[in-house]
Short mmCIF file of C-alpha atoms and ligand atoms in Angstrom, two decimals:
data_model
loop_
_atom_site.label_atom_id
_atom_site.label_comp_id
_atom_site.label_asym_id
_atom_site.label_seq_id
_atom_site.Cartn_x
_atom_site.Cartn_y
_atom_site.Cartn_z
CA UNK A 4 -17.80 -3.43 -12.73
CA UNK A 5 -15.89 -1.07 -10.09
CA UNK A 6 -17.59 1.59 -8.71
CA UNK A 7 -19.61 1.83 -12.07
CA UNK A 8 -16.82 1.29 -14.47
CA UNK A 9 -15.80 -1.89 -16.27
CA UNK A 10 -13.11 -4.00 -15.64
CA UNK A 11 -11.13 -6.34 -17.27
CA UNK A 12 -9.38 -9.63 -15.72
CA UNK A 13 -7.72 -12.77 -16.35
CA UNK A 14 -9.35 -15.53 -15.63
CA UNK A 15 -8.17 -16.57 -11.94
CA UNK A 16 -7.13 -12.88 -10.78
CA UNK A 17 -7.93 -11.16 -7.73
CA UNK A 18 -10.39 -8.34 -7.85
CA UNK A 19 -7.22 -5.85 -6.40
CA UNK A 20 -5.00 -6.90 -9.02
CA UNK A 21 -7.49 -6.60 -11.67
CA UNK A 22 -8.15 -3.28 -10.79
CA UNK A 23 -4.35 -2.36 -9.86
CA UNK A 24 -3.31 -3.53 -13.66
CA UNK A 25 -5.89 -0.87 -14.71
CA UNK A 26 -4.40 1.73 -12.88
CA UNK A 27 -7.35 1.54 -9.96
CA UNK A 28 -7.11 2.42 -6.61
CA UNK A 29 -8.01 0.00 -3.46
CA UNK A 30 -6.27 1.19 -1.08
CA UNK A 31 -3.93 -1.88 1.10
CA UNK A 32 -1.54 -2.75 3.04
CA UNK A 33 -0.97 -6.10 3.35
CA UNK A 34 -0.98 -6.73 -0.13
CA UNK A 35 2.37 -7.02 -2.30
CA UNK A 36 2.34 -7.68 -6.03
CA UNK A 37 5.27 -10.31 -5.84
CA UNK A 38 3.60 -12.37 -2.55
CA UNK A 39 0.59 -14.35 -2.24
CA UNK A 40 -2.49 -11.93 -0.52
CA UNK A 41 -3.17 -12.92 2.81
CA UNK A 42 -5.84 -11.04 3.17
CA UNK A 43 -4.94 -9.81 7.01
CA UNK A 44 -5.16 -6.13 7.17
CA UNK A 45 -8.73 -5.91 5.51
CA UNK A 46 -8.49 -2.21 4.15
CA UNK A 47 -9.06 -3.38 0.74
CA UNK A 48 -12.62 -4.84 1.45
CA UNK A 49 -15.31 -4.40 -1.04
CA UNK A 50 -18.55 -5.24 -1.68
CA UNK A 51 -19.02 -7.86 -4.45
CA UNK A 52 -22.94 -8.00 -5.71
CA UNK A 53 -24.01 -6.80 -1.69
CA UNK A 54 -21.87 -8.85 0.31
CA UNK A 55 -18.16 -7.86 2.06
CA UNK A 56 -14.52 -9.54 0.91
CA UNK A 57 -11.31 -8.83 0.94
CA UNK A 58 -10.03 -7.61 -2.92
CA UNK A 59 -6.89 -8.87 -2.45
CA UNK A 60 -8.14 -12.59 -2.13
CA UNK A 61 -11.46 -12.61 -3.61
CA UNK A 62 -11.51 -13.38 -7.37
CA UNK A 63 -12.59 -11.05 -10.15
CA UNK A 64 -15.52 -12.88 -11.97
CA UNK A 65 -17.90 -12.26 -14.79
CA UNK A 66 -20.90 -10.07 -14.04
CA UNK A 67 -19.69 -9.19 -10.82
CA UNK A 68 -20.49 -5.52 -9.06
CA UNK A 69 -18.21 -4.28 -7.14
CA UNK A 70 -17.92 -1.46 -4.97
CA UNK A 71 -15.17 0.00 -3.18
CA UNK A 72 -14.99 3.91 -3.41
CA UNK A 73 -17.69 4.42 -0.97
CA UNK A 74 -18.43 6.94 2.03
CA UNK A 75 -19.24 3.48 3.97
CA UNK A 76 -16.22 1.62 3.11
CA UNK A 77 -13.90 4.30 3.23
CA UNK A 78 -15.11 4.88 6.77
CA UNK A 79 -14.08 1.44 7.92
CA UNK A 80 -10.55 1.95 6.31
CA UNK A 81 -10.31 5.46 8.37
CA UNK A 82 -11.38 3.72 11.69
CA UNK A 83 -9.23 0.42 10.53
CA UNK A 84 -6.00 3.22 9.73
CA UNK A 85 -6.90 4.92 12.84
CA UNK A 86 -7.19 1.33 15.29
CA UNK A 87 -3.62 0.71 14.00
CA UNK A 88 -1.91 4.33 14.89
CA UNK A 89 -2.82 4.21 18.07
CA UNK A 90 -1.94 0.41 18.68
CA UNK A 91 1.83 0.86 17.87
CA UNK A 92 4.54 3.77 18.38
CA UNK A 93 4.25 6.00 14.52
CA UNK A 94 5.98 8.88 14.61
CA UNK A 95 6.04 10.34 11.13
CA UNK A 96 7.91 12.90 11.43
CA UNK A 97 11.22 11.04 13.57
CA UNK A 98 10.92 8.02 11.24
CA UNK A 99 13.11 7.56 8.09
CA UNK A 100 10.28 5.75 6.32
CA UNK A 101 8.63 8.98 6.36
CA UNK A 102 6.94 9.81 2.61
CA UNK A 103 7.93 6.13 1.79
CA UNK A 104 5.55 4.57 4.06
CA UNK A 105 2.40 2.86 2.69
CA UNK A 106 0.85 3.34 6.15
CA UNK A 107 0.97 7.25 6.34
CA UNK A 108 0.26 7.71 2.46
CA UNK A 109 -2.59 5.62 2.82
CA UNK A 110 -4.09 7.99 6.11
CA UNK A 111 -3.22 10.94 3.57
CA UNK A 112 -5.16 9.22 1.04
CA UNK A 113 -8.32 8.27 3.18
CA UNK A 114 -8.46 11.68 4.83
CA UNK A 115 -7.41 10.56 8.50
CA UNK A 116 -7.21 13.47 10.30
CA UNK A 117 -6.99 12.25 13.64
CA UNK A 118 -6.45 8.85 15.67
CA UNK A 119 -9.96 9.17 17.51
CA UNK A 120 -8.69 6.77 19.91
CA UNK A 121 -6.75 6.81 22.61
CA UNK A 122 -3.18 5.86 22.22
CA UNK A 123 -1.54 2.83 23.07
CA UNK A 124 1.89 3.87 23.73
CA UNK A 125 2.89 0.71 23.99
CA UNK A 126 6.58 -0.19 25.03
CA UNK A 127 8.34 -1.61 22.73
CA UNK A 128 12.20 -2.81 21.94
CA UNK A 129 13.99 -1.72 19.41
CA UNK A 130 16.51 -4.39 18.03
CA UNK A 131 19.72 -2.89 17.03
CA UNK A 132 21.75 -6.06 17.28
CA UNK A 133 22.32 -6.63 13.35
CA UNK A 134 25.06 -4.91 12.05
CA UNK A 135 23.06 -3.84 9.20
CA UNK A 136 19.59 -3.78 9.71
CA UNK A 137 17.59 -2.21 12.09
CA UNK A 138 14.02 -3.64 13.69
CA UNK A 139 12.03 -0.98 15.29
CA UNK A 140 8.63 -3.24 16.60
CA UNK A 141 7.23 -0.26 17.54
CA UNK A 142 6.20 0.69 13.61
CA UNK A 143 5.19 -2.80 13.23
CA UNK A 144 1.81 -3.40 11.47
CA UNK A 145 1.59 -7.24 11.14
CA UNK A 146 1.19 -7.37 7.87
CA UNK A 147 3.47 -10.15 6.92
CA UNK A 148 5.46 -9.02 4.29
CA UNK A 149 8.52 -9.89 5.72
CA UNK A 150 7.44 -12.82 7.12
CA UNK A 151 6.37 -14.17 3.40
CA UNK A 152 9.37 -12.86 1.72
CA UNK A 153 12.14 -14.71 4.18
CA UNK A 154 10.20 -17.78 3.37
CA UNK A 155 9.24 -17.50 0.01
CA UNK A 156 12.30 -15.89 -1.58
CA UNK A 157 14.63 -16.18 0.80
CA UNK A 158 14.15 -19.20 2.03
CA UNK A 159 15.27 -18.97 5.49
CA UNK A 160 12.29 -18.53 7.66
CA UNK A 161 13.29 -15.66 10.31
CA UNK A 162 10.08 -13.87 11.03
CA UNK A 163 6.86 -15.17 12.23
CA UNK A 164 3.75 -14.07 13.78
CA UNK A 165 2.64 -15.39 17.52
CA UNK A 166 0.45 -14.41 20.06
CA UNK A 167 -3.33 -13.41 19.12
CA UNK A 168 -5.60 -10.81 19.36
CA UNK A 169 -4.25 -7.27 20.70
CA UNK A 170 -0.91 -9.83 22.09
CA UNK A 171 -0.02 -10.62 18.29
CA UNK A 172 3.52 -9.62 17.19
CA UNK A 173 6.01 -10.42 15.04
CA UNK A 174 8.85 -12.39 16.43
CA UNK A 175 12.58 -13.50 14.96
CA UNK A 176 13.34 -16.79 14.82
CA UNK A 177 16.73 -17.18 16.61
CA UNK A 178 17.60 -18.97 19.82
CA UNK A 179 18.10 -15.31 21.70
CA UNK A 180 15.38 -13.71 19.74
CA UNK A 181 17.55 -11.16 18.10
CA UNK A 182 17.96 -10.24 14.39
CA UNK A 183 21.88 -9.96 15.39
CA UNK A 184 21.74 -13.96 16.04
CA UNK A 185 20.07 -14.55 12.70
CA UNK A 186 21.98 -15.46 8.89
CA UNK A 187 19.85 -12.49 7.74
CA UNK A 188 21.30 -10.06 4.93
CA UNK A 189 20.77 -6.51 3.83
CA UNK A 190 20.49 -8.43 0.09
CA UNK A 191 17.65 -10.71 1.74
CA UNK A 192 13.90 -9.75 -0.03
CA UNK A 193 12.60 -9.33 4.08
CA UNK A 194 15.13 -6.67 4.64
CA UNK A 195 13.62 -4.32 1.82
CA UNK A 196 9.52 -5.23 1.70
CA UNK A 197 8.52 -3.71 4.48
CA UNK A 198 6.01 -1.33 4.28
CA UNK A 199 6.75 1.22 7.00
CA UNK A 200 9.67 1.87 8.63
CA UNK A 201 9.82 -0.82 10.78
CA UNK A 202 12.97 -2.82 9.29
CA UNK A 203 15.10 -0.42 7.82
CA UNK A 204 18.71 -0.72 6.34
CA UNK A 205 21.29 1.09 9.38
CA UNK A 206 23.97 4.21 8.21
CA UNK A 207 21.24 5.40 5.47
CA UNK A 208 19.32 8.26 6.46
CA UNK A 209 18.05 11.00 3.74
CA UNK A 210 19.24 9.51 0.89
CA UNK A 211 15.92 10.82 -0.70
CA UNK A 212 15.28 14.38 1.19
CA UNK A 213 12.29 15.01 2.35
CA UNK A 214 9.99 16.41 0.11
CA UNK A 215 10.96 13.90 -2.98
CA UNK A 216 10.31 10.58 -1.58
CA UNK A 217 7.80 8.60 -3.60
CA UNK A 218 4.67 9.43 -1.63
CA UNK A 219 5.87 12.87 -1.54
CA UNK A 220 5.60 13.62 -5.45
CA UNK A 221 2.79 11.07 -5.75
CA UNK A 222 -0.49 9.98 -3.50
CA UNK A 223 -0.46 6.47 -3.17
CA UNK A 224 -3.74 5.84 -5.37
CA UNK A 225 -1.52 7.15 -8.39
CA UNK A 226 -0.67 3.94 -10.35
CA UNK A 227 2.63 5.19 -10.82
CA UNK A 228 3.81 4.92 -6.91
CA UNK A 229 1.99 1.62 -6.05
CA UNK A 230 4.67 -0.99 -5.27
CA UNK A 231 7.09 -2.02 -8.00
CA UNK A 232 6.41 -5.73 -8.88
FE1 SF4 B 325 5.13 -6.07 7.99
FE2 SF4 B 325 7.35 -4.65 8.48
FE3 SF4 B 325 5.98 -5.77 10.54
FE4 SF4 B 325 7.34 -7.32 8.86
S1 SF4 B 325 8.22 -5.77 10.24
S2 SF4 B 325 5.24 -7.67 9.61
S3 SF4 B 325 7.10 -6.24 6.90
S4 SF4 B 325 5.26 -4.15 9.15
FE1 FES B 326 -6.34 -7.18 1.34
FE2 FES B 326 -4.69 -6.47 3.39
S1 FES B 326 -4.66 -5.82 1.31
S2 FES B 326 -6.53 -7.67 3.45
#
């Protein structure tokens, strides 16, 4: 059960994708139907029979009760959405990810109406050194993505995460540190997953106006705008 209604799975699936191939809503981020969860941003925790997990790791299984669509939970995602506004540099309304990005459709879709911290500001680069791609760190939200898709598909390894706690952040892996240095490709799977705006493809701007992107027409928890798999 999910909030009171039954739910099918197949044997071995997570309780998110359960619920995603039913059309439900738990709202994520680091979560991708074609990558392995890793279970790292931890805005699609539930409570399974009283106790808290993350959906996109924790199995569906028989009997279970799960709740997700609560004032309590849905708290913690506002304060989680909230923690990482203020940690990096997102500027909606400058950004070409803008009503494309899983990060701002998902504050639409929990009701964040303000950051309730204090900001960050942090400085950040900007690398601009690919020809084709540009890496803006300051949109970064750790989540991974690209780091799972240059291994996995890909297969060439140029992102990874170092540093911990509020020091984490994503690095390239290149003898200079730049993208520019790297064998990466607009064609690569890492140069397209990303779910804000943080790696974006140079000389495209507005291809989609404003107004008819796919969070635009569509909040996030419609089953029809979560990611393509
Ligand atoms: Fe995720 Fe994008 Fe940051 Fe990579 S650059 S970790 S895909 S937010
Ligand atoms: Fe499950 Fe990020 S989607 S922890």
């Amino acid at each position: 059960m999910l909030d009171g209604v039954a739910v099918d799975f197949i044997p071995g699936e997570t309780i998110l994708s359960a619920a995603r191939r039913q059309g439900r809503y738990i709202p994520h981020l680091c979560w991708h139907p074609d990558f392995d969860p890793q279970g790292s941003c931890r805005l699609c925790v539930v409570e399974v029979n009283g106790r808290s997990g993350s959906a996109c790791t924790l199995r569906a299984s028989a009997g279970a009760v799960v709740e997700s669509d609560t004032d309590e939970l849905n708290d913690q995602r506002r304060t989680l959405l909230q923690m990482l506004f203020v940690e990096g540099n997102h500027f909606c309304p400058a950004c070409e990810k803008s009503g494309n990005c899983l990060l701002q459709a998902t504050a639409y879709e929990m009701n964040m109406q303000d950051v309730r911290f204090e900001e960050f500001y942090p400085q950040r680069p900007v690398d601009a050194s690919h020809p084709d791609i540009l890496l803006d760190f300051n949109r970064c939200i750790l989540c991974e993505l690209c780091v799972r898709a240059s291994h996995d598909v890909d297969h060439k390894d140029l992102f990874a995460i170092a540093g911990y706690g509020i020091g984490t952040h994503l690095v390239i892996n290149s003898e200079s540190g730049q993208l520019g240095d790297t064998n990466m490709a607009l064609s690569d799977r890492a140069a397209d997953i990303c779910p804000v705006g943080a790696i974006l493809p140079k000389r495209r701007g507005f291809v989609t106006p404003i107004g008819q992107r796919r969070y635009d027409l569509h909040r996030v928890s419609d089953p029809n705008t979560q990611e393509a798999s």
